[in-house]
JSON list of C-alpha atoms in Angstrom, two decimals:
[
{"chain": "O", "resi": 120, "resn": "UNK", "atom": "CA", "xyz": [15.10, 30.28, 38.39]},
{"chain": "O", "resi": 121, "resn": "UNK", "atom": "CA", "xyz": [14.56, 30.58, 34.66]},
{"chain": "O", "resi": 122, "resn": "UNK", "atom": "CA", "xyz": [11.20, 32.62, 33.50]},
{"chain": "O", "resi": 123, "resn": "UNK", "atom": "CA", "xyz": [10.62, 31.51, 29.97]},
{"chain": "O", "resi": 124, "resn": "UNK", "atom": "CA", "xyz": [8.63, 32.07, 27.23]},
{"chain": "O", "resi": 125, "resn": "UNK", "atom": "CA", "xyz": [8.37, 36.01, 27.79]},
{"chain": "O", "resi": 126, "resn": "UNK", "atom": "CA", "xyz": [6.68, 37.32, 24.31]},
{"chain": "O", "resi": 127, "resn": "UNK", "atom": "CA", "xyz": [4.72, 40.57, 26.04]},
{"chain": "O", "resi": 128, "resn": "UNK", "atom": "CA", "xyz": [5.79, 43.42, 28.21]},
{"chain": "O", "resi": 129, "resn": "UNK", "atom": "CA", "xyz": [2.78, 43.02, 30.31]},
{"chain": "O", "resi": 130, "resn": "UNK", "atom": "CA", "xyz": [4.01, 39.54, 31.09]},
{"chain": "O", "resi": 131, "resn": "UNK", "atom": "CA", "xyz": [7.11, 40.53, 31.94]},
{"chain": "O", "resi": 132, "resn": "UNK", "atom": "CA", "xyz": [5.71, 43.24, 33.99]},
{"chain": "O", "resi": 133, "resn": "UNK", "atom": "CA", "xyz": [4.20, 40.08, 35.56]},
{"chain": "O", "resi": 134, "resn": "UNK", "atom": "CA", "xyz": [7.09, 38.22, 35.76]},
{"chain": "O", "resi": 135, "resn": "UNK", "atom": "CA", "xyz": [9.43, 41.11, 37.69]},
{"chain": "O", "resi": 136, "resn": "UNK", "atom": "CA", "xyz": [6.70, 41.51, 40.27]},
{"chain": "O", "resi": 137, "resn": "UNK", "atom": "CA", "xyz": [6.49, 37.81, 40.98]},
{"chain": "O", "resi": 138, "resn": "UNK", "atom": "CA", "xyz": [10.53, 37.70, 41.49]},
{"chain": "O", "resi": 139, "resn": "UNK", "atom": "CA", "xyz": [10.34, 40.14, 43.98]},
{"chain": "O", "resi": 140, "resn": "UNK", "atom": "CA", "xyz": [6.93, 38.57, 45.59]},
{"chain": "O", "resi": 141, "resn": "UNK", "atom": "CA", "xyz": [9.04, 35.97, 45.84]},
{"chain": "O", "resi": 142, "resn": "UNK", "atom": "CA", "xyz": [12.40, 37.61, 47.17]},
{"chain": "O", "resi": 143, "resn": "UNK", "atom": "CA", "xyz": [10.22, 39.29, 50.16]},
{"chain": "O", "resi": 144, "resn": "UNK", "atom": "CA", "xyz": [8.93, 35.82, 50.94]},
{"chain": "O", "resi": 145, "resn": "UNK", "atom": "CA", "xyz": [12.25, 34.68, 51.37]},
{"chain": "O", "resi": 146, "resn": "UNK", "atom": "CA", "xyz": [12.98, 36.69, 53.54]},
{"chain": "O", "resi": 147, "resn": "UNK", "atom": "CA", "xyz": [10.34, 36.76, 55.89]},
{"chain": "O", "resi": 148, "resn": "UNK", "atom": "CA", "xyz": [11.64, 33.28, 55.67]},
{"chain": "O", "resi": 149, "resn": "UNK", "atom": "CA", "xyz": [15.00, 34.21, 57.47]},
{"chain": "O", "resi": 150, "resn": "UNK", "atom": "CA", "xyz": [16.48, 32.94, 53.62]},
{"chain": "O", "resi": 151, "resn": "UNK", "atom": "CA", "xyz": [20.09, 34.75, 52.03]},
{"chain": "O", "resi": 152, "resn": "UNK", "atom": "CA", "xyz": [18.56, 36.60, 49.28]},
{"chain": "O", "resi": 153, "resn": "UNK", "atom": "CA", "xyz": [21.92, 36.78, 48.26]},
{"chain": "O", "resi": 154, "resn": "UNK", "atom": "CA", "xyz": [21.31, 33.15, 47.22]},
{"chain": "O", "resi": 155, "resn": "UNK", "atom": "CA", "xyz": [18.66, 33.31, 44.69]},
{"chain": "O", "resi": 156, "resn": "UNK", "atom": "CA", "xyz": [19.70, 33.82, 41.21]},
{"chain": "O", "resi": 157, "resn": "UNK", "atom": "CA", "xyz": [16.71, 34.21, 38.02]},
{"chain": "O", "resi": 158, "resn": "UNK", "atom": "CA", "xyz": [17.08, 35.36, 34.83]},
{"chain": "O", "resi": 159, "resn": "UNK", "atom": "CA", "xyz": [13.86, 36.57, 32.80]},
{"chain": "O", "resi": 160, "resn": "UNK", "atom": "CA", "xyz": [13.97, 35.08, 29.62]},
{"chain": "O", "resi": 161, "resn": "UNK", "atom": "CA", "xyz": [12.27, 37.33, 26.89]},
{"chain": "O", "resi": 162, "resn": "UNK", "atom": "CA", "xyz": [11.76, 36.53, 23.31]},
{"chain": "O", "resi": 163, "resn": "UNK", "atom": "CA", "xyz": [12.75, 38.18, 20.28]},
{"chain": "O", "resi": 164, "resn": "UNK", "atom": "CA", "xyz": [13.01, 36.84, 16.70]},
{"chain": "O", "resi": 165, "resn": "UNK", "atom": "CA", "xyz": [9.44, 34.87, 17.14]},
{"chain": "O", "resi": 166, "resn": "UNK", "atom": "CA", "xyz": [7.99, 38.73, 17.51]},
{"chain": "O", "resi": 167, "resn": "UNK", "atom": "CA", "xyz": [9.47, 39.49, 14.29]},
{"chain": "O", "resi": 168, "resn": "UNK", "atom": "CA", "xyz": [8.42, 36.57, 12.47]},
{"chain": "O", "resi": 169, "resn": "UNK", "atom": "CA", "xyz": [4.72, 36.48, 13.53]},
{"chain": "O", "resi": 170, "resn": "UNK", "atom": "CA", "xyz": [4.47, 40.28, 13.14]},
{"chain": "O", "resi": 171, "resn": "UNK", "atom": "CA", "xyz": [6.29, 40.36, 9.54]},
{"chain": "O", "resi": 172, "resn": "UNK", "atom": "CA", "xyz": [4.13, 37.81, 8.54]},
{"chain": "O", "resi": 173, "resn": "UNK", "atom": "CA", "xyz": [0.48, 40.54, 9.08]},
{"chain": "O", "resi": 174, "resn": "UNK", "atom": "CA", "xyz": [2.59, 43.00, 7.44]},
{"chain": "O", "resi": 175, "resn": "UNK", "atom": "CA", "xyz": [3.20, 41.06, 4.60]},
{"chain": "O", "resi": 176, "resn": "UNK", "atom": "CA", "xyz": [-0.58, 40.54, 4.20]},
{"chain": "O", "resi": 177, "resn": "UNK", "atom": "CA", "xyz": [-1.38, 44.53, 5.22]},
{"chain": "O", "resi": 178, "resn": "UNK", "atom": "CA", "xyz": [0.40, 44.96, 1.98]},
{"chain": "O", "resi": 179, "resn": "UNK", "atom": "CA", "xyz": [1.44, 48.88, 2.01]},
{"chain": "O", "resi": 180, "resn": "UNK", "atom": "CA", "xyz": [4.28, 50.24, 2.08]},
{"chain": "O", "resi": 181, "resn": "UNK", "atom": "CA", "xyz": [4.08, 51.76, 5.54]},
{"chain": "O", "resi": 182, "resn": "UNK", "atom": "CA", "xyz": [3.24, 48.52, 6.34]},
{"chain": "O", "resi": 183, "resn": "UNK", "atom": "CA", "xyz": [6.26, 47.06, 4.65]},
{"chain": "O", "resi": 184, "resn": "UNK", "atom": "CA", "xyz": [9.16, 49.89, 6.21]},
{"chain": "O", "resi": 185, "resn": "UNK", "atom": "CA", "xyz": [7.86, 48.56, 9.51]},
{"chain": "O", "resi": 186, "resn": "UNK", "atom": "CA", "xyz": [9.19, 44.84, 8.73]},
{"chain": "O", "resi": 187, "resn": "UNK", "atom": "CA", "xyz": [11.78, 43.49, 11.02]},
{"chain": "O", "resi": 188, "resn": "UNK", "atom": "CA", "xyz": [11.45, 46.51, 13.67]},
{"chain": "O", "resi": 189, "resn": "UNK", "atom": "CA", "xyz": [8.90, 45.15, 15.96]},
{"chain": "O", "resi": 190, "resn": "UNK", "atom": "CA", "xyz": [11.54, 42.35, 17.97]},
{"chain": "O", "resi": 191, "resn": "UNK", "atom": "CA", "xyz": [13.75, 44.91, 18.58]},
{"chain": "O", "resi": 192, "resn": "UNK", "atom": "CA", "xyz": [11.54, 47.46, 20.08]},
{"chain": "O", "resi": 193, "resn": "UNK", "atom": "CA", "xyz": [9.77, 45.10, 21.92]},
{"chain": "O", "resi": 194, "resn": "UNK", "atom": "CA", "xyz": [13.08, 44.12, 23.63]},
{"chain": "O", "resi": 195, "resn": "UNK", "atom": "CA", "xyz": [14.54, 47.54, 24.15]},
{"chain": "O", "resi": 196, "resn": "UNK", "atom": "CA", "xyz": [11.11, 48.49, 25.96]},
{"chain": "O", "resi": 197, "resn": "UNK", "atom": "CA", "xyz": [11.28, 45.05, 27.95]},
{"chain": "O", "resi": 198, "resn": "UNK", "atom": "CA", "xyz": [14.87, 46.66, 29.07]},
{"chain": "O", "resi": 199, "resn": "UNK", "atom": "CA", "xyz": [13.64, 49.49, 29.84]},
{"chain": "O", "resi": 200, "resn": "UNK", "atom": "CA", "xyz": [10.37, 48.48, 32.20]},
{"chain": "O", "resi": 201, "resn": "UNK", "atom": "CA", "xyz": [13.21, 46.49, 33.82]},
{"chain": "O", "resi": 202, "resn": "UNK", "atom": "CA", "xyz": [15.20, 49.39, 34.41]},
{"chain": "O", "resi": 203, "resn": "UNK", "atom": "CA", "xyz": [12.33, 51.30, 35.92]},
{"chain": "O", "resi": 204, "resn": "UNK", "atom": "CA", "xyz": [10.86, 48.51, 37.92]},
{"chain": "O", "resi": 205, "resn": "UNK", "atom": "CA", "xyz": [14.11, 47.66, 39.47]},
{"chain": "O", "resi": 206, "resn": "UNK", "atom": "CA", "xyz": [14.71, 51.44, 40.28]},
{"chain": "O", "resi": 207, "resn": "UNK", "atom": "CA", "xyz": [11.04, 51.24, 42.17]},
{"chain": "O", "resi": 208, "resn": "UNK", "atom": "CA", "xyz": [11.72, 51.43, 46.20]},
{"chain": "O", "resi": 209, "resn": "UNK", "atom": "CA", "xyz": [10.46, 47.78, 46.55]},
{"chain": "O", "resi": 210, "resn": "UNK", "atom": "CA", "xyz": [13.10, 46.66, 44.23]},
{"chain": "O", "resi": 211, "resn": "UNK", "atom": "CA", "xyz": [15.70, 48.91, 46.17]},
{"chain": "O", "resi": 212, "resn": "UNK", "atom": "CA", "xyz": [14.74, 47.59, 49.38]},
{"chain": "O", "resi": 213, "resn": "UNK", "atom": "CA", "xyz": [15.71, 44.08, 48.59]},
{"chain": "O", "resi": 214, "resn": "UNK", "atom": "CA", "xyz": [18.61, 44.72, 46.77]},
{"chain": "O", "resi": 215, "resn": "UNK", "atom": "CA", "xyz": [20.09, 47.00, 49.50]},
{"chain": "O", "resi": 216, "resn": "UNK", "atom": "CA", "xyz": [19.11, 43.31, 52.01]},
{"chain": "O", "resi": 217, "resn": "UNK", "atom": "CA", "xyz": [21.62, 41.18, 49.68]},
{"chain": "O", "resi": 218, "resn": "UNK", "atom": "CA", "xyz": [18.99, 40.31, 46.36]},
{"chain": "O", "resi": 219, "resn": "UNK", "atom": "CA", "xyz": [20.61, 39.80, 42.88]},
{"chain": "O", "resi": 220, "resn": "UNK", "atom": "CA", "xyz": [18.91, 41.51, 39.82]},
{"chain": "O", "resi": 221, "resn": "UNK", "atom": "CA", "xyz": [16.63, 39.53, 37.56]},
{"chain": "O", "resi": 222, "resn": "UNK", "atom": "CA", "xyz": [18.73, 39.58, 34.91]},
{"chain": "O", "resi": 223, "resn": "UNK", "atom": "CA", "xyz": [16.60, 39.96, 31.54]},
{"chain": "O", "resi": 224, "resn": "UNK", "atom": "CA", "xyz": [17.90, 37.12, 28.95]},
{"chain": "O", "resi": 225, "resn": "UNK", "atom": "CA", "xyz": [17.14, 37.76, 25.11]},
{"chain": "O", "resi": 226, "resn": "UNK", "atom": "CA", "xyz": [16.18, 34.49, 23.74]},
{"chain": "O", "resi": 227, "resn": "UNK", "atom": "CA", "xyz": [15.13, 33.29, 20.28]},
{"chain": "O", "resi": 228, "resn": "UNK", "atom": "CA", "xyz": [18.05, 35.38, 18.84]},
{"chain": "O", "resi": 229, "resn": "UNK", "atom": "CA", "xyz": [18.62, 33.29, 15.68]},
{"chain": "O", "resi": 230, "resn": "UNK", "atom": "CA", "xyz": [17.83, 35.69, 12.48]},
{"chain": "O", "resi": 231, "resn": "UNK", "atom": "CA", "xyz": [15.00, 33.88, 10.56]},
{"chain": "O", "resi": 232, "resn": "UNK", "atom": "CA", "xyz": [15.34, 36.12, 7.53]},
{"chain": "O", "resi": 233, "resn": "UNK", "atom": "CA", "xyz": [18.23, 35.77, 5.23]},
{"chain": "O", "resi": 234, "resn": "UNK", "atom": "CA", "xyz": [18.56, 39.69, 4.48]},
{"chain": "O", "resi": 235, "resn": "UNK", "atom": "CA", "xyz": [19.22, 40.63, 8.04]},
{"chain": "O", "resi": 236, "resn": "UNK", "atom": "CA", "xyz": [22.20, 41.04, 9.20]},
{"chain": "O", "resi": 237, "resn": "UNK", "atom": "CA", "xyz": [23.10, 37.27, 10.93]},
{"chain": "O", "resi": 238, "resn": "UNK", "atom": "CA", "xyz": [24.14, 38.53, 14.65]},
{"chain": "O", "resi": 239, "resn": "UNK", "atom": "CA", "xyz": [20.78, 41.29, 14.38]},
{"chain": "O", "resi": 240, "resn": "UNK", "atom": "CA", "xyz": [19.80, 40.10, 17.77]},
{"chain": "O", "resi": 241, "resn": "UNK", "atom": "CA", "xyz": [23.18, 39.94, 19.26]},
{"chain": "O", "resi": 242, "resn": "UNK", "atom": "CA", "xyz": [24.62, 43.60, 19.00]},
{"chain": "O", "resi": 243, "resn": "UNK", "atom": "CA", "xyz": [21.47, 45.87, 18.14]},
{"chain": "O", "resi": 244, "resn": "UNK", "atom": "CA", "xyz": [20.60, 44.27, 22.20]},
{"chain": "O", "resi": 245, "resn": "UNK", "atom": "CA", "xyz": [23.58, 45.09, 24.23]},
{"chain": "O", "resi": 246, "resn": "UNK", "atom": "CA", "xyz": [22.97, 46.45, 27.71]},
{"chain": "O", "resi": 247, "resn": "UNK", "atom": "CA", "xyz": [24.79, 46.13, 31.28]},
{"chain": "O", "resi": 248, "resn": "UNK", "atom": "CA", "xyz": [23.54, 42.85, 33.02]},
{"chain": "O", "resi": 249, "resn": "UNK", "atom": "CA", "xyz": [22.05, 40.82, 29.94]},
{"chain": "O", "resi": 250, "resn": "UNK", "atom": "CA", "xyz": [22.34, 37.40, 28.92]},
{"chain": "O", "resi": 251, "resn": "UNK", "atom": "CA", "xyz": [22.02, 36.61, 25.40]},
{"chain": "O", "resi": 252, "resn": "UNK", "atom": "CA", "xyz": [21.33, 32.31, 24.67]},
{"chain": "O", "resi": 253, "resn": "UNK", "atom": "CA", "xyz": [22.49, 32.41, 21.45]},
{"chain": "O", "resi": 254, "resn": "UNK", "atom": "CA", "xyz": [22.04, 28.75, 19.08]},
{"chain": "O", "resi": 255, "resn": "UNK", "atom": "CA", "xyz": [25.33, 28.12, 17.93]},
{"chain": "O", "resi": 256, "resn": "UNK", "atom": "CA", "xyz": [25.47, 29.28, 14.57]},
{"chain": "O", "resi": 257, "resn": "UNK", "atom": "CA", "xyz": [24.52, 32.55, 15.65]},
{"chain": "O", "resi": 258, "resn": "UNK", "atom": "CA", "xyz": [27.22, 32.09, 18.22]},
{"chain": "O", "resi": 259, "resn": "UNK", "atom": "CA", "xyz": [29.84, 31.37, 15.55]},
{"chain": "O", "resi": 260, "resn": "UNK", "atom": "CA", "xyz": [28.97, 34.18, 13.31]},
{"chain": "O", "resi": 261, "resn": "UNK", "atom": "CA", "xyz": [29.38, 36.85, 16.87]},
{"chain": "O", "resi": 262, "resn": "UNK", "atom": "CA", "xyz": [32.47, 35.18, 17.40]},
{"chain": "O", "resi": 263, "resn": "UNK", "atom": "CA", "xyz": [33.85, 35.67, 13.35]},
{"chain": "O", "resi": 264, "resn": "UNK", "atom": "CA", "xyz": [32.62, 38.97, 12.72]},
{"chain": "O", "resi": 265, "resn": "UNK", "atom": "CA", "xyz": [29.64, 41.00, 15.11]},
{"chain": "O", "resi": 266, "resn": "UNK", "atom": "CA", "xyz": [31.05, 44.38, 15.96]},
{"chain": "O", "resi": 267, "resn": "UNK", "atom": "CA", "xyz": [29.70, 45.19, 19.27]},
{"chain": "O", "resi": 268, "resn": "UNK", "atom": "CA", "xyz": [29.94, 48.91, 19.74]},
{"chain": "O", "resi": 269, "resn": "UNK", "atom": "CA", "xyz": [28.66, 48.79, 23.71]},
{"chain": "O", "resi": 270, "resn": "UNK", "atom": "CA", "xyz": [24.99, 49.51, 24.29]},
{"chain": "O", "resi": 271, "resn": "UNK", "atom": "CA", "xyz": [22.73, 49.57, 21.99]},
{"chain": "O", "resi": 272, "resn": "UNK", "atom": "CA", "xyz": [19.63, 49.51, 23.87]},
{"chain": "O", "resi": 273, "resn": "UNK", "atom": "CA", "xyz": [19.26, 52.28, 26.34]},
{"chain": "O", "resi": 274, "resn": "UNK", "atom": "CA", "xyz": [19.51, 54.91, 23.87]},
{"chain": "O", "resi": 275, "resn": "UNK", "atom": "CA", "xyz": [16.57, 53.58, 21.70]},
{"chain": "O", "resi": 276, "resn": "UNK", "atom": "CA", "xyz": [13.78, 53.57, 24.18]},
{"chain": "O", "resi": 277, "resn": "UNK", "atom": "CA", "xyz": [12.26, 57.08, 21.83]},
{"chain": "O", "resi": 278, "resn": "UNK", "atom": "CA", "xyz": [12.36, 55.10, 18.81]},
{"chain": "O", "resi": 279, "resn": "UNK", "atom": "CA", "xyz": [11.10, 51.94, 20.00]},
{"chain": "O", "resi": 280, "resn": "UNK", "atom": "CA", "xyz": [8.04, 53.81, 21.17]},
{"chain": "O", "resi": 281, "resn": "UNK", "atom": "CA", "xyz": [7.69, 55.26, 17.78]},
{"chain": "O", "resi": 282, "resn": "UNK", "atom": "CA", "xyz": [7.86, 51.39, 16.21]},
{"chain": "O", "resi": 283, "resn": "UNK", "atom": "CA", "xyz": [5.11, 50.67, 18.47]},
{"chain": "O", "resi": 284, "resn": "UNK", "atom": "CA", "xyz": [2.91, 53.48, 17.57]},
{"chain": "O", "resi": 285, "resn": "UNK", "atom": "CA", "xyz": [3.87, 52.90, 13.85]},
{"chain": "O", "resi": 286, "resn": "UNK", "atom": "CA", "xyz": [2.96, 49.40, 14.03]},
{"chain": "O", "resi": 287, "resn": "UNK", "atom": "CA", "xyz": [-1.10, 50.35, 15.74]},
{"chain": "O", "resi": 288, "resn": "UNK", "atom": "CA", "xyz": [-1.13, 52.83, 13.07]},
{"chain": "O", "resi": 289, "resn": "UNK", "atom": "CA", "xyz": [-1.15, 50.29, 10.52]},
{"chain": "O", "resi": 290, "resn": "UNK", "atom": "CA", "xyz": [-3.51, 47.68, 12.04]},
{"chain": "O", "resi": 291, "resn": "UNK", "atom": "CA", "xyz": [-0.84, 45.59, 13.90]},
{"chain": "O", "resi": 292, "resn": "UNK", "atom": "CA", "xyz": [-2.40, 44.12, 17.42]},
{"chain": "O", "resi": 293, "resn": "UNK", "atom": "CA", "xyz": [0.83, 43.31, 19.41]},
{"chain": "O", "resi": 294, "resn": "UNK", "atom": "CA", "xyz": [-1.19, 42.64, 22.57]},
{"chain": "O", "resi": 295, "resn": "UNK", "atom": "CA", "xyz": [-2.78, 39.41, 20.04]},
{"chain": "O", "resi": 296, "resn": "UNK", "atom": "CA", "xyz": [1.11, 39.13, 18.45]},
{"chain": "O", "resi": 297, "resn": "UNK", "atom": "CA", "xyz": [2.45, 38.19, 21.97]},
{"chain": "O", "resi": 298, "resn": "UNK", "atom": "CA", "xyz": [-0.72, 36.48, 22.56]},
{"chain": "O", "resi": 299, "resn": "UNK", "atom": "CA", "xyz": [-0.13, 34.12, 19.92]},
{"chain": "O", "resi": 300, "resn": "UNK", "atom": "CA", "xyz": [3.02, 33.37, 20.67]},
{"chain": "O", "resi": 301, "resn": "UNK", "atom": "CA", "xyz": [2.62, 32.38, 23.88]},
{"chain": "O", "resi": 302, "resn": "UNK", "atom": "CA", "xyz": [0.01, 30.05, 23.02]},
{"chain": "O", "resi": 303, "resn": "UNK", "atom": "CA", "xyz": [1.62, 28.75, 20.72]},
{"chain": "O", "resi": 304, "resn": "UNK", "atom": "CA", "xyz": [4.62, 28.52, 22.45]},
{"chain": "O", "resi": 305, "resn": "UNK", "atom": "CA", "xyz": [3.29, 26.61, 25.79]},
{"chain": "O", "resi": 306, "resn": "UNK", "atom": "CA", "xyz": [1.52, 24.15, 23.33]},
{"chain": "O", "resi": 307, "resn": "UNK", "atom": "CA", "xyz": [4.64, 22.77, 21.58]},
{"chain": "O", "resi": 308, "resn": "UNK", "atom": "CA", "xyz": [6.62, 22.77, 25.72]},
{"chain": "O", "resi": 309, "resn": "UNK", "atom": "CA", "xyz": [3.26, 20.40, 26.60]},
{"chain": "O", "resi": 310, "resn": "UNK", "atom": "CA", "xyz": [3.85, 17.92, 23.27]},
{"chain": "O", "resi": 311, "resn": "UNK", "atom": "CA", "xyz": [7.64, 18.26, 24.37]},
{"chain": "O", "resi": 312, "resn": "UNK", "atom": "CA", "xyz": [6.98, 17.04, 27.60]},
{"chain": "O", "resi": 313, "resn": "UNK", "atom": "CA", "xyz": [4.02, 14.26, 26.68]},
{"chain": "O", "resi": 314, "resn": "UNK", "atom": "CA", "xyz": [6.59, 13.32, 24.22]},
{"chain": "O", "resi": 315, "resn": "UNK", "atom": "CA", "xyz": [9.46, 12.60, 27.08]},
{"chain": "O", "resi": 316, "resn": "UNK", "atom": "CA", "xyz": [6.94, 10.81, 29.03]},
{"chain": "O", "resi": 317, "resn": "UNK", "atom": "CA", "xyz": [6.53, 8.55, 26.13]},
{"chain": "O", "resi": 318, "resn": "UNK", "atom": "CA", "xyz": [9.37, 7.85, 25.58]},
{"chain": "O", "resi": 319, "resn": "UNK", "atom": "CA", "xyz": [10.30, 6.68, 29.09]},
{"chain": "O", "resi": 320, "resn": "UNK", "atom": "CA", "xyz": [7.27, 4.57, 29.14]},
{"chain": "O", "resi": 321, "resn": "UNK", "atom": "CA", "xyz": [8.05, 3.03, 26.47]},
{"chain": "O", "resi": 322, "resn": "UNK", "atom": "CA", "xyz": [11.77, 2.41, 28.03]},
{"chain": "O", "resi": 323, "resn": "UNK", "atom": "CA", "xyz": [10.42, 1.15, 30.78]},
{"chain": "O", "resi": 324, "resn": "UNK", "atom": "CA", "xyz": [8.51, -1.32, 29.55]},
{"chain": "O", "resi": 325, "resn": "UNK", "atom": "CA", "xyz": [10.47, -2.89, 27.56]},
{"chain": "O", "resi": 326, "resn": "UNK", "atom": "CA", "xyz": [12.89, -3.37, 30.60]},
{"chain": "O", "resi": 327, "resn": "UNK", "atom": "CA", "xyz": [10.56, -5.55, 32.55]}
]
């Protein structure tokens, strides 16, 4: 089971707690947890873009040091509520009965702005047990020069705190940031899928 479209950490909070609704159902069920696989797909560059973009119009310098900070700290932290919530006795429990971890996926790892580095999202967010969807050209640049130098997430749970403070400090909402892009987000999945419907009505009838 895939979880997409992950922007907040309360969401994801959410989203953990459902899996292991879920995984307890299963097996009151008489069901091999060891058989159910999900991966918690959690967003990254979007964060940046939409929260770069209020910066921009903040206007202050403070508000400008804080530019491209807020995906990365928003991922870190997602890593690290999944650290403690699969630590939690309830997670435990099923684990020790045969249950696989929810592994947390970054996705939305392309770099959006040309002075980042091009694999930003790939080795600033490595961490035992995650999946990374990278689009391809991100994929080619890892593969012809990222330097992965092991994890690069647990260690920054302190400063990704301090991001988040910075960023209320200066006006940024992320609860509305995340907000936003989930909305958004859902809306362009429901014109995807009115599109495919569409489109295979329109197959159809010109079949008959």
């Amino acid at each position: 089971v895939n979880v997409t479209l992950i922007f907040s950490l309360d969401r994801y909070r959410d989203v953990i707690n459902a899996y292991l609704t879920g995984l307890e159902r299963a097996q009151q069920a008489g069901i091999d947890l060891s058989t159910i696989h999900s991966v918690a797909s959690f967003f990254v560059s979007r964060v940046d873009t939409e929260t770069d973009k209020r910066l921009d119009a903040i206007g202050t310098e403070q508000a400008t040091a804080l530019k491209s900070k807020a995906g990365l700290a928003n991922a870190r932290l997602a890593y690290e509520l999944f650290e403690k919530k699969f630590a939690e006795k309830r997670a435990q429990d099923l684990l020790a009965a045969g249950a696989n971890l929810q592994r947390t996926l970054w996705a939305s790892t392309g770099v959006k702005a040309p002075s980042l580095p091009d694999t930003l999202y790939v080795t600033e967010l490595v961490a035992a047990g995650v999946v990374n969807t990278m689009p391809e050209k991100t994929l080619e640049a890892t593969f012809d020069h990222a330097v992965v130098t092991g994890d690069t997430i647990t260690g920054g749970y302190a400063e990704a705190h301090a991001v988040f403070d910075a960023l209320a400090e200066v006006g940024i909402d992320l609860v509305d940031v995340t907000q936003v892009l989930e909305d958004e987000g859902v809306a362009k999945f429901i014109d995807s899928w009115h599109d495919l419907l569409a489109q295979v009505a329109e197959t159809l009838e010109a079949q008959r």
